[in-house]
mmCIF file of C-alpha atoms in Angstrom:
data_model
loop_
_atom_site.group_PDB
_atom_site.id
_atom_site.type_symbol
_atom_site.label_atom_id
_atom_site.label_comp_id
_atom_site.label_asym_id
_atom_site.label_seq_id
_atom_site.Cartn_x
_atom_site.Cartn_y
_atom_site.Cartn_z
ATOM 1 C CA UNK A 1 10.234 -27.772 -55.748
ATOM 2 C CA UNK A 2 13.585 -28.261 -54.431
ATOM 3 C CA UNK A 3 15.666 -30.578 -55.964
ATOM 4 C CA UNK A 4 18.837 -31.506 -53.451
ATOM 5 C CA UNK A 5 22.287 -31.059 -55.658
ATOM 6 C CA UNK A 6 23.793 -34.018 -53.900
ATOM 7 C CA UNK A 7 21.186 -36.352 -54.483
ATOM 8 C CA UNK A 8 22.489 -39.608 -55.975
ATOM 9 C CA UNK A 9 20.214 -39.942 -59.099
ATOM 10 C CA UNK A 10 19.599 -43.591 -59.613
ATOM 11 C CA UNK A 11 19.820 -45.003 -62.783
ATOM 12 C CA UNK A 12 17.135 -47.129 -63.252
ATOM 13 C CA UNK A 13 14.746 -44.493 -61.151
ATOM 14 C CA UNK A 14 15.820 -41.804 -63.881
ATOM 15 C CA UNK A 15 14.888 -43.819 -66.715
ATOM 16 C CA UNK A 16 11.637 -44.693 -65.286
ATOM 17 C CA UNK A 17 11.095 -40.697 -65.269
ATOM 18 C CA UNK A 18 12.351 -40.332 -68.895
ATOM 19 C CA UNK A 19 9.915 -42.615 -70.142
ATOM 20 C CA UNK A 20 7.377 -40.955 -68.812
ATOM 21 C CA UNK A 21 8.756 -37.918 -69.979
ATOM 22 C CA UNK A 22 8.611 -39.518 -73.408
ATOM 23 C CA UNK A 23 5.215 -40.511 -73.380
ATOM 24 C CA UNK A 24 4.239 -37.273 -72.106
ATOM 25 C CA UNK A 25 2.672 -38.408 -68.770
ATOM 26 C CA UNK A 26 5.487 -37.210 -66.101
ATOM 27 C CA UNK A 27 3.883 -34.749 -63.447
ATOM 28 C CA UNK A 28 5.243 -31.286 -63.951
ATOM 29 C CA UNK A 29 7.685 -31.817 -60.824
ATOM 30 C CA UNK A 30 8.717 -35.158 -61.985
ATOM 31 C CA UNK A 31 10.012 -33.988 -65.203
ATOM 32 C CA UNK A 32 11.502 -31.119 -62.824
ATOM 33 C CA UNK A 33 13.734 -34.141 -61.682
ATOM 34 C CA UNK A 34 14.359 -35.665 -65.074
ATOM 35 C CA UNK A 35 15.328 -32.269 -67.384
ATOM 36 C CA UNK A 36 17.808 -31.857 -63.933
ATOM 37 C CA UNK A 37 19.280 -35.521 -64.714
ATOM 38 C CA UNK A 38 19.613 -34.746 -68.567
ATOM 39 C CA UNK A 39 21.526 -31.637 -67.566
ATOM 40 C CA UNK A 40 23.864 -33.332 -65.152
ATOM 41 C CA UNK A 41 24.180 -37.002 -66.305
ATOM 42 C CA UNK A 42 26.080 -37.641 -69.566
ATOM 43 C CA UNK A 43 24.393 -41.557 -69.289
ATOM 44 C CA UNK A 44 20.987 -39.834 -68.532
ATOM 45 C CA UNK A 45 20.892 -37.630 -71.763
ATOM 46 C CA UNK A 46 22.322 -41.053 -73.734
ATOM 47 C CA UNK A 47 19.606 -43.184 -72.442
ATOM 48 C CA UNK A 48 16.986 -40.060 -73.464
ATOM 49 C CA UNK A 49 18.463 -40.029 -77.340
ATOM 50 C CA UNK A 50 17.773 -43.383 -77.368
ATOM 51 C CA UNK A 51 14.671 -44.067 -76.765
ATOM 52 C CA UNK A 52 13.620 -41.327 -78.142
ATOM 53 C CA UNK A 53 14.311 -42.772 -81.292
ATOM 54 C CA UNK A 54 13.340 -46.056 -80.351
ATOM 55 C CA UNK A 55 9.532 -43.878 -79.934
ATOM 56 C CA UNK A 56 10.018 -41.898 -83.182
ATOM 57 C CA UNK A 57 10.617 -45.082 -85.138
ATOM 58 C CA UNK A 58 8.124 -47.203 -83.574
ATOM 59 C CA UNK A 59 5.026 -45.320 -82.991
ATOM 60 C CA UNK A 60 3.571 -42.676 -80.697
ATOM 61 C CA UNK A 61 4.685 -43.814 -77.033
ATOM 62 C CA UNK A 62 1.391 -42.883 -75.336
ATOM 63 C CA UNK A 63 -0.377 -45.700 -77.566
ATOM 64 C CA UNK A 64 2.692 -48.228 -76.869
ATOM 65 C CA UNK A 65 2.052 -47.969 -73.117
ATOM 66 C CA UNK A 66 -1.521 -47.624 -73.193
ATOM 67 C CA UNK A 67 -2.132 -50.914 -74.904
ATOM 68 C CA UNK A 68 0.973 -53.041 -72.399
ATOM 69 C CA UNK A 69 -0.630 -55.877 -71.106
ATOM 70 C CA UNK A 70 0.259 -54.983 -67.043
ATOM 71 C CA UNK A 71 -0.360 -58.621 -66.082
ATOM 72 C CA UNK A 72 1.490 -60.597 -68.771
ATOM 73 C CA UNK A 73 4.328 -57.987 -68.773
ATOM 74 C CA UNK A 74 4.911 -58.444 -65.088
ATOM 75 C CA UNK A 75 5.100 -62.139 -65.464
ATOM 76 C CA UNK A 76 7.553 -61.775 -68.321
ATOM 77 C CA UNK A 77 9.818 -59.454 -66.278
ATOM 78 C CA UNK A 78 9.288 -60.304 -62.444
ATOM 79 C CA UNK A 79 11.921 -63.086 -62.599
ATOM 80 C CA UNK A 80 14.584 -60.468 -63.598
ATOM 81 C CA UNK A 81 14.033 -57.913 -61.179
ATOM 82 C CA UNK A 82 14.462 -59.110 -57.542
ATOM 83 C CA UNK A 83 13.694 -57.539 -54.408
ATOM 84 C CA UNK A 84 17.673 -56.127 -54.176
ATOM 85 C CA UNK A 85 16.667 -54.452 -57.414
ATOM 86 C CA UNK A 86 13.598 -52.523 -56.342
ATOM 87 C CA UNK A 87 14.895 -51.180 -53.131
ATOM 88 C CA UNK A 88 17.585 -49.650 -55.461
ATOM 89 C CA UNK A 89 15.090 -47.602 -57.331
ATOM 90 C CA UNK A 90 14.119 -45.541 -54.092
ATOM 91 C CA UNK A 91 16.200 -42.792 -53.451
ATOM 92 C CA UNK A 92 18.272 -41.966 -50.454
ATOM 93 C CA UNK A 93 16.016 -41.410 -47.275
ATOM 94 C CA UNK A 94 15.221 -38.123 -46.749
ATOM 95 C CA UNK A 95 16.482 -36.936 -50.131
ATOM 96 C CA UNK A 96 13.244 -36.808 -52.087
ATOM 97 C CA UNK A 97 9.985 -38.823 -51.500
ATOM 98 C CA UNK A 98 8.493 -41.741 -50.104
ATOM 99 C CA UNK A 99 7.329 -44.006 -52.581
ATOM 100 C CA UNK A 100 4.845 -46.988 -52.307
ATOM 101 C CA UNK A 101 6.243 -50.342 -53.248
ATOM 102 C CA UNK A 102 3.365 -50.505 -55.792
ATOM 103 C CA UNK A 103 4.144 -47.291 -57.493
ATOM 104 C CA UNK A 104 7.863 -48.657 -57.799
ATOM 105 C CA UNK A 105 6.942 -51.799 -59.329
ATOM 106 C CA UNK A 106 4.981 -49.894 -62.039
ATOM 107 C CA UNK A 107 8.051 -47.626 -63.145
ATOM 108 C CA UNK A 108 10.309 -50.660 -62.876
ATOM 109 C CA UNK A 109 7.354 -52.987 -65.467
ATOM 110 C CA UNK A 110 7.268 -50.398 -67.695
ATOM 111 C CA UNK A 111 11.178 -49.798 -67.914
ATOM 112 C CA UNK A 112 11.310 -53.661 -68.242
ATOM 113 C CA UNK A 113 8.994 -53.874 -70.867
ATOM 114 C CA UNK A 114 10.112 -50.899 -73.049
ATOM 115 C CA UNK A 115 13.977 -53.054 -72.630
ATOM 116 C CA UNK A 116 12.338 -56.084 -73.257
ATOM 117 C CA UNK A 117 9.956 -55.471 -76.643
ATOM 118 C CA UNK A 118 12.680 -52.987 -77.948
ATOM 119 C CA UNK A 119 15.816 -54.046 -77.013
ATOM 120 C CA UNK A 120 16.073 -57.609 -76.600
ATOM 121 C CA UNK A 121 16.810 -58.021 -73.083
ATOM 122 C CA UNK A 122 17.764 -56.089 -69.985
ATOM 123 C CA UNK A 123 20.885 -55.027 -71.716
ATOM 124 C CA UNK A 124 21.573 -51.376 -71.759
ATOM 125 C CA UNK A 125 19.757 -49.507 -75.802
ATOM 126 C CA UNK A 126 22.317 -48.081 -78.218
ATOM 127 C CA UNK A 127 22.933 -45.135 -78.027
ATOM 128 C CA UNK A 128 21.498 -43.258 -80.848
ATOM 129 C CA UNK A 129 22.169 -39.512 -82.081
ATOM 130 C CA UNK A 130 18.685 -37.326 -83.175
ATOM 131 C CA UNK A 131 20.228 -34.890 -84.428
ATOM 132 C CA UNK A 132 20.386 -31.015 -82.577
ATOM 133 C CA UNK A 133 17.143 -29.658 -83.288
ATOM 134 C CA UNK A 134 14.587 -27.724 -81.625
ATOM 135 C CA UNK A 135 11.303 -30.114 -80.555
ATOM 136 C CA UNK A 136 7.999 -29.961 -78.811
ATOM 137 C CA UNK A 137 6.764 -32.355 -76.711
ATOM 138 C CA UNK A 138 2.905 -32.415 -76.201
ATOM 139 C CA UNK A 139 1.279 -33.838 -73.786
ATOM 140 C CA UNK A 140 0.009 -37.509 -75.320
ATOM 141 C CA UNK A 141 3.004 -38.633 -76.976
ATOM 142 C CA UNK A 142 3.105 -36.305 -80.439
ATOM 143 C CA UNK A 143 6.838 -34.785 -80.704
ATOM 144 C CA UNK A 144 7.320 -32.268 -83.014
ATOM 145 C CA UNK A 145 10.715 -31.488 -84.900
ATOM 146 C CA UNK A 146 10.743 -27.282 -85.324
ATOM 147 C CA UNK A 147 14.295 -27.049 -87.816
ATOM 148 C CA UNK A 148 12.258 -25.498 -90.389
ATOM 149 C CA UNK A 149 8.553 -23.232 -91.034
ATOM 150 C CA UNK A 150 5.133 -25.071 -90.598
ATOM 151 C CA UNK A 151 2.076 -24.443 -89.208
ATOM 152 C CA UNK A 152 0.814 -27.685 -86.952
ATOM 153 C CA UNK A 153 -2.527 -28.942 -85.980
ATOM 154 C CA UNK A 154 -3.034 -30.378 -82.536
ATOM 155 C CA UNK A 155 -5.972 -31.338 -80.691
ATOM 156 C CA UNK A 156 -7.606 -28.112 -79.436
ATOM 157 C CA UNK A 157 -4.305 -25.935 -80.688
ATOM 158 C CA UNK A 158 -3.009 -24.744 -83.615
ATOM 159 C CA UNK A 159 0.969 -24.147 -83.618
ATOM 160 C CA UNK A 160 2.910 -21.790 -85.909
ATOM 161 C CA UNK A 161 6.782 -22.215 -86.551
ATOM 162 C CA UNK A 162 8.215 -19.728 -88.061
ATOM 163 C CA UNK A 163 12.023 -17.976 -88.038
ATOM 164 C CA UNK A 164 12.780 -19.485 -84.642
ATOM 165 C CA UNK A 165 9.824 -18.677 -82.897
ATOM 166 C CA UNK A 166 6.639 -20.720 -81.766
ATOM 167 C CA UNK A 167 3.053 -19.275 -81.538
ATOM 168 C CA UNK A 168 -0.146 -20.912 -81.335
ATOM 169 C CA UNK A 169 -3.438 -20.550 -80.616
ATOM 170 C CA UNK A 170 -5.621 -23.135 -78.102
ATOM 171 C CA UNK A 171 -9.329 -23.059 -77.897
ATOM 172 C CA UNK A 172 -10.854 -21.207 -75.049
ATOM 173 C CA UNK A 173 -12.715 -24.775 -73.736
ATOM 174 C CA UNK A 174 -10.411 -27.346 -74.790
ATOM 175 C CA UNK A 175 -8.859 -29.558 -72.738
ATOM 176 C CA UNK A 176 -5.996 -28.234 -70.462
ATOM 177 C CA UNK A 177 -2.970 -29.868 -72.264
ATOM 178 C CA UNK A 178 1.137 -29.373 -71.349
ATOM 179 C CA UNK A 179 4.063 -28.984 -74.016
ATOM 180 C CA UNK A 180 7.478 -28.971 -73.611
ATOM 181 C CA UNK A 181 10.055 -27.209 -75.778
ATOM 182 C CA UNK A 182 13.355 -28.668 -75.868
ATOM 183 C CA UNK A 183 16.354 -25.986 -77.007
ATOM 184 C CA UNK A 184 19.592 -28.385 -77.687
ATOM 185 C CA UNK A 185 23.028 -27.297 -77.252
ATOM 186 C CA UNK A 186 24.265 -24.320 -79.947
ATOM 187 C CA UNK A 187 20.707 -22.890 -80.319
ATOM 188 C CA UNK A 188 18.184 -20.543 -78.849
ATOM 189 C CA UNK A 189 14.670 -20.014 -79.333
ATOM 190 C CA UNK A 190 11.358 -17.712 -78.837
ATOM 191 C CA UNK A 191 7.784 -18.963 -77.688
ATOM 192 C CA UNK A 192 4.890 -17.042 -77.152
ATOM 193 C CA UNK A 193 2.555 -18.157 -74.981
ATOM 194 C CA UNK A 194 -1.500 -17.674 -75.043
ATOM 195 C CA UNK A 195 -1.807 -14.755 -72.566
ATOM 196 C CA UNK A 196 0.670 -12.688 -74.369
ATOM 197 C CA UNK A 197 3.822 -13.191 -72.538
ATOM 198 C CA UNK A 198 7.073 -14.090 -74.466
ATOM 199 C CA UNK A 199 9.987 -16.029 -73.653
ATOM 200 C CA UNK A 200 13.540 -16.486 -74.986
ATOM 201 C CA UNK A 201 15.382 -19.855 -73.978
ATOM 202 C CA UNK A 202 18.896 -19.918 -74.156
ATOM 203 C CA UNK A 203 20.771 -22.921 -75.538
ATOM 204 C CA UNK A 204 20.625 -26.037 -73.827
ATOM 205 C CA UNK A 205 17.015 -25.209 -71.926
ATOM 206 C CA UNK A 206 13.785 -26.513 -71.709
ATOM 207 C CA UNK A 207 10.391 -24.626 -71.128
ATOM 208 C CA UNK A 208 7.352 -26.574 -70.084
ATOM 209 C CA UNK A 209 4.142 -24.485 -70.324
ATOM 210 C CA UNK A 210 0.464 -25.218 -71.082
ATOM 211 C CA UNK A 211 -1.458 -24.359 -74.572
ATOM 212 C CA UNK A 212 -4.096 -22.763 -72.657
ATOM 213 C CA UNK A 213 -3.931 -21.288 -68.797
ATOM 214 C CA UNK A 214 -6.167 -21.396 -66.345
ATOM 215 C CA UNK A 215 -8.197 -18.980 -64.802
ATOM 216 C CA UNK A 216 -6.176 -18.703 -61.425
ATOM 217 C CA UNK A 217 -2.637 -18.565 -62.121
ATOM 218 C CA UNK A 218 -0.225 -19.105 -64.941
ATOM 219 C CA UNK A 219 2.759 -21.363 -64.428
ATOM 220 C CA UNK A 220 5.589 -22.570 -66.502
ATOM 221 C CA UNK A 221 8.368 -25.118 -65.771
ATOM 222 C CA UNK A 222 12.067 -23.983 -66.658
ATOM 223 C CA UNK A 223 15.272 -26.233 -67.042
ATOM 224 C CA UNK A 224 18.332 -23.356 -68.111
ATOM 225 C CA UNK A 225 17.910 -20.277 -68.639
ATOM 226 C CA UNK A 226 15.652 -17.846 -70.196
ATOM 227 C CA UNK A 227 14.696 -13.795 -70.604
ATOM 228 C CA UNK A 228 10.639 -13.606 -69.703
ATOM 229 C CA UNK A 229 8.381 -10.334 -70.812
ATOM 230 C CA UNK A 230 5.240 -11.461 -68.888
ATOM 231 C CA UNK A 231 2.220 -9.949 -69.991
ATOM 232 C CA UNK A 232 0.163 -7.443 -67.279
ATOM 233 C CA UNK A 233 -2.512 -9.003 -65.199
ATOM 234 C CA UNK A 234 -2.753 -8.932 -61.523
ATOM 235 C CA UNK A 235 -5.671 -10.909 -61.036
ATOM 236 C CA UNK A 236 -3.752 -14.129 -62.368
ATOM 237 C CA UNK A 237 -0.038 -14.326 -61.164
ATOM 238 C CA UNK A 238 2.711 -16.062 -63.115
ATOM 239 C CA UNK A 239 4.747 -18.625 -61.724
ATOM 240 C CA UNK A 240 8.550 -19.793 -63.186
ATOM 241 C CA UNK A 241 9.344 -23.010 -61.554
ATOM 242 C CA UNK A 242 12.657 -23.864 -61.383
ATOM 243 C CA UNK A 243 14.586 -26.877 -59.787
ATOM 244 C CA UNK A 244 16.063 -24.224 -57.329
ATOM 245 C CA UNK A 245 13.610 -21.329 -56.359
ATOM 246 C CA UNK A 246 10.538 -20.597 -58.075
ATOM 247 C CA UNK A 247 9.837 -16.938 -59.651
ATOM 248 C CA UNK A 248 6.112 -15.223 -59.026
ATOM 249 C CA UNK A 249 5.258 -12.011 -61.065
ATOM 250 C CA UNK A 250 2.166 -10.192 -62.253
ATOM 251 C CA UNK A 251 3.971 -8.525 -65.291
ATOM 252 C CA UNK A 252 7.513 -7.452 -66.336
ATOM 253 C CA UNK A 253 10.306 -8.393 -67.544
ATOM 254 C CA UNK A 254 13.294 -10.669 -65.684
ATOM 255 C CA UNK A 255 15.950 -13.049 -66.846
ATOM 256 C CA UNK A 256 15.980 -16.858 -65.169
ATOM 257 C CA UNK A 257 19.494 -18.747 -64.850
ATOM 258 C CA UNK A 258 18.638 -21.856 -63.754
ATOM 259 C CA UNK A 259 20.986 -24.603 -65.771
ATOM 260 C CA UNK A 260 22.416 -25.414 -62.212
ATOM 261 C CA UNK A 261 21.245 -25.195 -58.634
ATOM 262 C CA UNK A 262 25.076 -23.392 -57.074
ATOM 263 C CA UNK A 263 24.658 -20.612 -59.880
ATOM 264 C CA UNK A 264 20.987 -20.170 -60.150
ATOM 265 C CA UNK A 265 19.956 -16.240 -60.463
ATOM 266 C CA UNK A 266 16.814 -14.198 -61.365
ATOM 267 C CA UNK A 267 17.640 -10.890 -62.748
ATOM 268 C CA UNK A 268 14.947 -8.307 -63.013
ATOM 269 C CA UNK A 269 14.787 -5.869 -65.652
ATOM 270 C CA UNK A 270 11.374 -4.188 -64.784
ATOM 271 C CA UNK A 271 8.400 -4.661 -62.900
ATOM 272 C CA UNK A 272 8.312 -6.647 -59.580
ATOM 273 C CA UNK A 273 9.397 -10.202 -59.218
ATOM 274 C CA UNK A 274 9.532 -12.101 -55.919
ATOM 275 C CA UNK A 275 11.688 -15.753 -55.623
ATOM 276 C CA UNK A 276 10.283 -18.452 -52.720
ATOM 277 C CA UNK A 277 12.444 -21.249 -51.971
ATOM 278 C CA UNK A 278 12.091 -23.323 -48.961
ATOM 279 C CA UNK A 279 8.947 -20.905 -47.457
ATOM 280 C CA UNK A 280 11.318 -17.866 -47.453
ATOM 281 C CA UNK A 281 10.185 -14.937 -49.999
ATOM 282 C CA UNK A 282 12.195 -12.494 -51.553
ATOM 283 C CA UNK A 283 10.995 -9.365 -53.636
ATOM 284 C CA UNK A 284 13.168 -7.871 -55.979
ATOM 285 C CA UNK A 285 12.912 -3.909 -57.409
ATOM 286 C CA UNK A 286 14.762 -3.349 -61.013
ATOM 287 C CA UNK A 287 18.244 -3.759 -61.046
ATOM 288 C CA UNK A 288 18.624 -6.612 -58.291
ATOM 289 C CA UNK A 289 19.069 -10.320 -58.483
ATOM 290 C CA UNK A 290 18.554 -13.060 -56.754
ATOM 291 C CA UNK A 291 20.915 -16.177 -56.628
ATOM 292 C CA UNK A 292 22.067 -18.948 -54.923
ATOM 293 C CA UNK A 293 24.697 -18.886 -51.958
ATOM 294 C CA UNK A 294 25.319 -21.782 -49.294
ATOM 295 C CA UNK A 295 22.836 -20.917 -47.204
ATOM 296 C CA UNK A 296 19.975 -20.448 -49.289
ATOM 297 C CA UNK A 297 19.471 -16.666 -51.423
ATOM 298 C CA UNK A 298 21.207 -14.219 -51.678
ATOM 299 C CA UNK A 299 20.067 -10.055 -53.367
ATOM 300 C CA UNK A 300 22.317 -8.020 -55.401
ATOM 301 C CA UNK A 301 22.735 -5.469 -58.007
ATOM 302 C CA UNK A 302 23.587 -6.383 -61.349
ATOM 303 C CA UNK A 303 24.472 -5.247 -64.784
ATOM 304 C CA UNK A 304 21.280 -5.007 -67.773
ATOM 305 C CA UNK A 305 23.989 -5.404 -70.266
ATOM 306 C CA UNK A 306 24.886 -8.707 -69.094
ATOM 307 C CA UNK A 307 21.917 -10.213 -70.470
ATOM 308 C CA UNK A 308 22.818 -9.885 -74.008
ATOM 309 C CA UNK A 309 23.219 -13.695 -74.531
ATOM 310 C CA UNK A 310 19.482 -12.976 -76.027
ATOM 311 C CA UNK A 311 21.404 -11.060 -79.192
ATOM 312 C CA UNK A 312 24.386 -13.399 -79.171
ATOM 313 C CA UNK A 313 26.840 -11.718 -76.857
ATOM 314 C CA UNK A 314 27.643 -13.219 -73.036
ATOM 315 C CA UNK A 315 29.209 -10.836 -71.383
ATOM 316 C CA UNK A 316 31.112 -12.217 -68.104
ATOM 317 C CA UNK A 317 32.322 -9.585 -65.154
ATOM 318 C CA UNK A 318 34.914 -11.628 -62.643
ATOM 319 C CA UNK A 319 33.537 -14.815 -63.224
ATOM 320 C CA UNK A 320 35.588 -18.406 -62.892
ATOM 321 C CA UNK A 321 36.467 -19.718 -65.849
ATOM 322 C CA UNK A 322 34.517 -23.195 -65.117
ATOM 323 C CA UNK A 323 31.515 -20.979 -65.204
ATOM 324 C CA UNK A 324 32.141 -19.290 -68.383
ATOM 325 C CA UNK A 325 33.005 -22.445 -70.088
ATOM 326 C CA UNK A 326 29.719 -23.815 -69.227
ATOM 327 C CA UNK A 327 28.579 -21.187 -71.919
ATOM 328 C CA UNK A 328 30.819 -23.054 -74.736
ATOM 329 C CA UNK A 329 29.806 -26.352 -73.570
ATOM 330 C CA UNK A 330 26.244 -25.041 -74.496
ATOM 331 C CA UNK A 331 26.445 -22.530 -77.639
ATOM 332 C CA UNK A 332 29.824 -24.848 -79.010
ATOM 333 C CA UNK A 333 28.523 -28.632 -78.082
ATOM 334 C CA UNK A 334 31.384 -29.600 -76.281
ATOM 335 C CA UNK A 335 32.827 -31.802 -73.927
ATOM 336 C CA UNK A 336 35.055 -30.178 -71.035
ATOM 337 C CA UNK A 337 38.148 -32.076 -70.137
ATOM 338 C CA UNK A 338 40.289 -30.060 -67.386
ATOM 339 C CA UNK A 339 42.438 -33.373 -66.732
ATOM 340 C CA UNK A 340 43.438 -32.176 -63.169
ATOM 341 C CA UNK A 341 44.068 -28.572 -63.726
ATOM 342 C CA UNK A 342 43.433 -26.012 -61.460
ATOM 343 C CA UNK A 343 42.638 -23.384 -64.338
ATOM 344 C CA UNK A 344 39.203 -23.763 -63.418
ATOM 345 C CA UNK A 345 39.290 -21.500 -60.911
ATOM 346 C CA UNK A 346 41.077 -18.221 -62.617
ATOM 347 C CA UNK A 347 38.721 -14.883 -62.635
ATOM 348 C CA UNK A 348 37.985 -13.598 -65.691
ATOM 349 C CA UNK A 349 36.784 -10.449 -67.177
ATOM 350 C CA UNK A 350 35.000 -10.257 -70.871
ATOM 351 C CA UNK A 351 32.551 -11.236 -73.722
ATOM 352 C CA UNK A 352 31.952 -14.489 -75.722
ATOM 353 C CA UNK A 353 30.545 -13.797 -79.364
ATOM 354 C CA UNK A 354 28.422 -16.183 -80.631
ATOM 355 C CA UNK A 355 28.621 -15.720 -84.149
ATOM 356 C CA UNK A 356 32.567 -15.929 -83.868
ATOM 357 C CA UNK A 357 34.134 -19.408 -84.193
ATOM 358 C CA UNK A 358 35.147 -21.467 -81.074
ATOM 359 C CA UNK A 359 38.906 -21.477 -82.552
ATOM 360 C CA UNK A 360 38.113 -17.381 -82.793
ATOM 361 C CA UNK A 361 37.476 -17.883 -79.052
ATOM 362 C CA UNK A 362 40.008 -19.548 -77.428
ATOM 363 C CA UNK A 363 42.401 -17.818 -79.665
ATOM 364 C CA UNK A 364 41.245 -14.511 -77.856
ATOM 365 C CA UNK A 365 41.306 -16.200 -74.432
ATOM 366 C CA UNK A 366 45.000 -16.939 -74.681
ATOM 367 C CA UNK A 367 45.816 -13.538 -76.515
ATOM 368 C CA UNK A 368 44.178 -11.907 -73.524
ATOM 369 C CA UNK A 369 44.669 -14.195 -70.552
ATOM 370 C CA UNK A 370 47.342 -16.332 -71.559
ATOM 371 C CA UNK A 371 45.387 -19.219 -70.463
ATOM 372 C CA UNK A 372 46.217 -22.389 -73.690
ATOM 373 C CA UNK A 373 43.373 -24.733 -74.767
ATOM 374 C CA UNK A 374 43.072 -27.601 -77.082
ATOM 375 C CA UNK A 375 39.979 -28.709 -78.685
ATOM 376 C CA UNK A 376 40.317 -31.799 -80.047
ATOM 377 C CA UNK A 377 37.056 -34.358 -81.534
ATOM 378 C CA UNK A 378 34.534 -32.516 -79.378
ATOM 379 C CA UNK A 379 36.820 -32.124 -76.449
ATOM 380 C CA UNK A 380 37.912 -29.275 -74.788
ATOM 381 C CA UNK A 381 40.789 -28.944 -72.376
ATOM 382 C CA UNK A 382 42.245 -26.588 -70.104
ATOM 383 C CA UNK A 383 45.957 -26.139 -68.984
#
């Protein structure tokens, strides 16, 4: 699915989606559009911390909304939402979907009613830090905190945590369920997945995959970027999906940037990839990427070594600096302030060490480029 950079996410439209999200009933592509809003939308990812919480404090969300009385709800709300209000929920013509009035209405009542039991009102929820761990959200409502070793129960799965890395095993005929692993800003993490494959998400990335796969094809969902060793087997293809172009392999292993749609890549280490986007396919030998230009993809050749962000190393070759600061908003947790400046735009050459300090970093950057920074409460600036 193809999500349009310039589409004007509406607020009340997103939230609808990261409710769903929540409650672990969002549509695979839906939650496409919603992990897209958290990565762009500073008010987006608010409204997701807080609700969140409101959830973890209150009870599991699937058994909130199952038991919302629709019709008394409705009645409760339909005086504050007009019919101004609910043409604002649809997105720009031509930008994403049609919707049905009714289906509207629904993500509008439960919205309302969330605002209305939980928060008092149609006022906008406090915002509400969770703290930067790694979590799992199954399918049903359950969410899982992974900051230290367990092993986990689940209906028809059992999950092990252990040293950064998820396993689990599902049950050959139980019931088809979706998870989704959420990476926060400043960590990675490794999940391996029930036919043998193995993935590595980057900081700030989120990987939603099924405990068991079908018998057709496997497919995951991808919001940032992550290194994939895909087990053999070309009777059942496996599918990245991506926001921007979605990945099809039988076996190998490839690297997936896909944080935004202008710099979205797919780097393939070995094997055979091919990306689609927009009916158009493109197969890729070892050695070649595939990424993003104005007018759809674009191939090239590209460096192995510059996939080391996996031990802890990004290396950068002629890159903007916007770009590579991107990388300390997401390893550092920082805000980026450039107040004007065109500094942005400078080409630089070079490697990022995670284990080093941010101070250690910048300090480098100026010895090297002469380019001066100032971090100050969580805020970065350029000048």
């Amino acid at each position: 699915m193809h999500l349009d950079k310039e589409m004007d996410y509406n607020n009340e439209y997103i939230k609808a989606l990261l409710v769903e999200k929540l409650a672990g009933t969002i549509s695979p592509k839906d939650e496409l559009v919603a992990d897209a809003a958290l990565a762009e939308s500073p008010e987006a990812l608010a409204y997701w911390r807080s609700i969140e919480q409101k959830f973890n404090t209150t009870g599991q969300p699937a058994d909130f909304l199952a038991n919302i009385d629709i019709a008394k709800s409705w009645n409760a709300v339909n005086d504050r939402i007009g019919e101004r209000e609910i043409k604002e929920i649809v997105p720009k013509a031509g930008r994403f979907r049609t919707w049905h009035y009714a289906a509207i209405s629904a993500a509008v009542l439960v919205l309302a009613v969330i605002g209305l039991l939980w928060l008092g009102g149609p006022k906008e929820a406090n915002l509400v830090e969770t703290g930067n761990q790694v979590r799992l959200q199954i399918e049903g409502g359950q969410s899982l905190d992974l900051s230290s070793d367990r092993q986990i129960e689940v209906e028809g799965a059992e999950i092990s945590n252990r040293a950064k890395e998820l396993s689990y095993t599902a049950e050959a005929d139980a019931e088809l369920k979706w998870a989704t692993l959420t990476v926060p800003h400043t960590k990675d993490y490794k999940v391996k997945l029930n036919d043998g494959s193995t993935v590595w998400l980057n900081a700030a990335s989120t990987l939603r995959f099924p405990f068991r796969f079908d018998a057709s094809k496997r497919e995951v969902y991808l919001t940032g970027e992550a290194y994939f060793e895909v087990a053999k087997n070309t009777e059942v293809p496996f599918i990245v999906h991506t926001s921007y172009a979605d990945i099809q392999v039988h076996g190998t292993s490839f690297n997936v940037n896909a944080y935004e749609n202008e710099v979205f890549s797919a780097s393939l280490v070995e094997g055979s990839v091919s990306a689609l986007r927009a009916n158009k396919k493109i197969p890729l030998v070892p050695g070649q990427e595939v990424f993003a230009k104005a007018d759809g993809l674009g191939v090239r050749s590209f460096d192995p070594e510059l996939l080391s962000w996996r031990s802890g190393t990004y290396y950068f070759h002629r890159k903007p600096l916007a770009e590579i600061a991107q990388v300390l908003v997401r390893w550092y947790d920082v805000k980026l302030d450039w107040k004007g400046s065109s500094a942005g735009t400078q080409i630089f050459t070079g490697e990022i060490d995670k284990n080093q300090p941010l101070e250690v970093v910048l300090s480098n950057l100026k010895l090297t480029s002469g380019m001066n920074s100032r971090l100050e409460k969580g805020v970065l600036t350029f000048y």
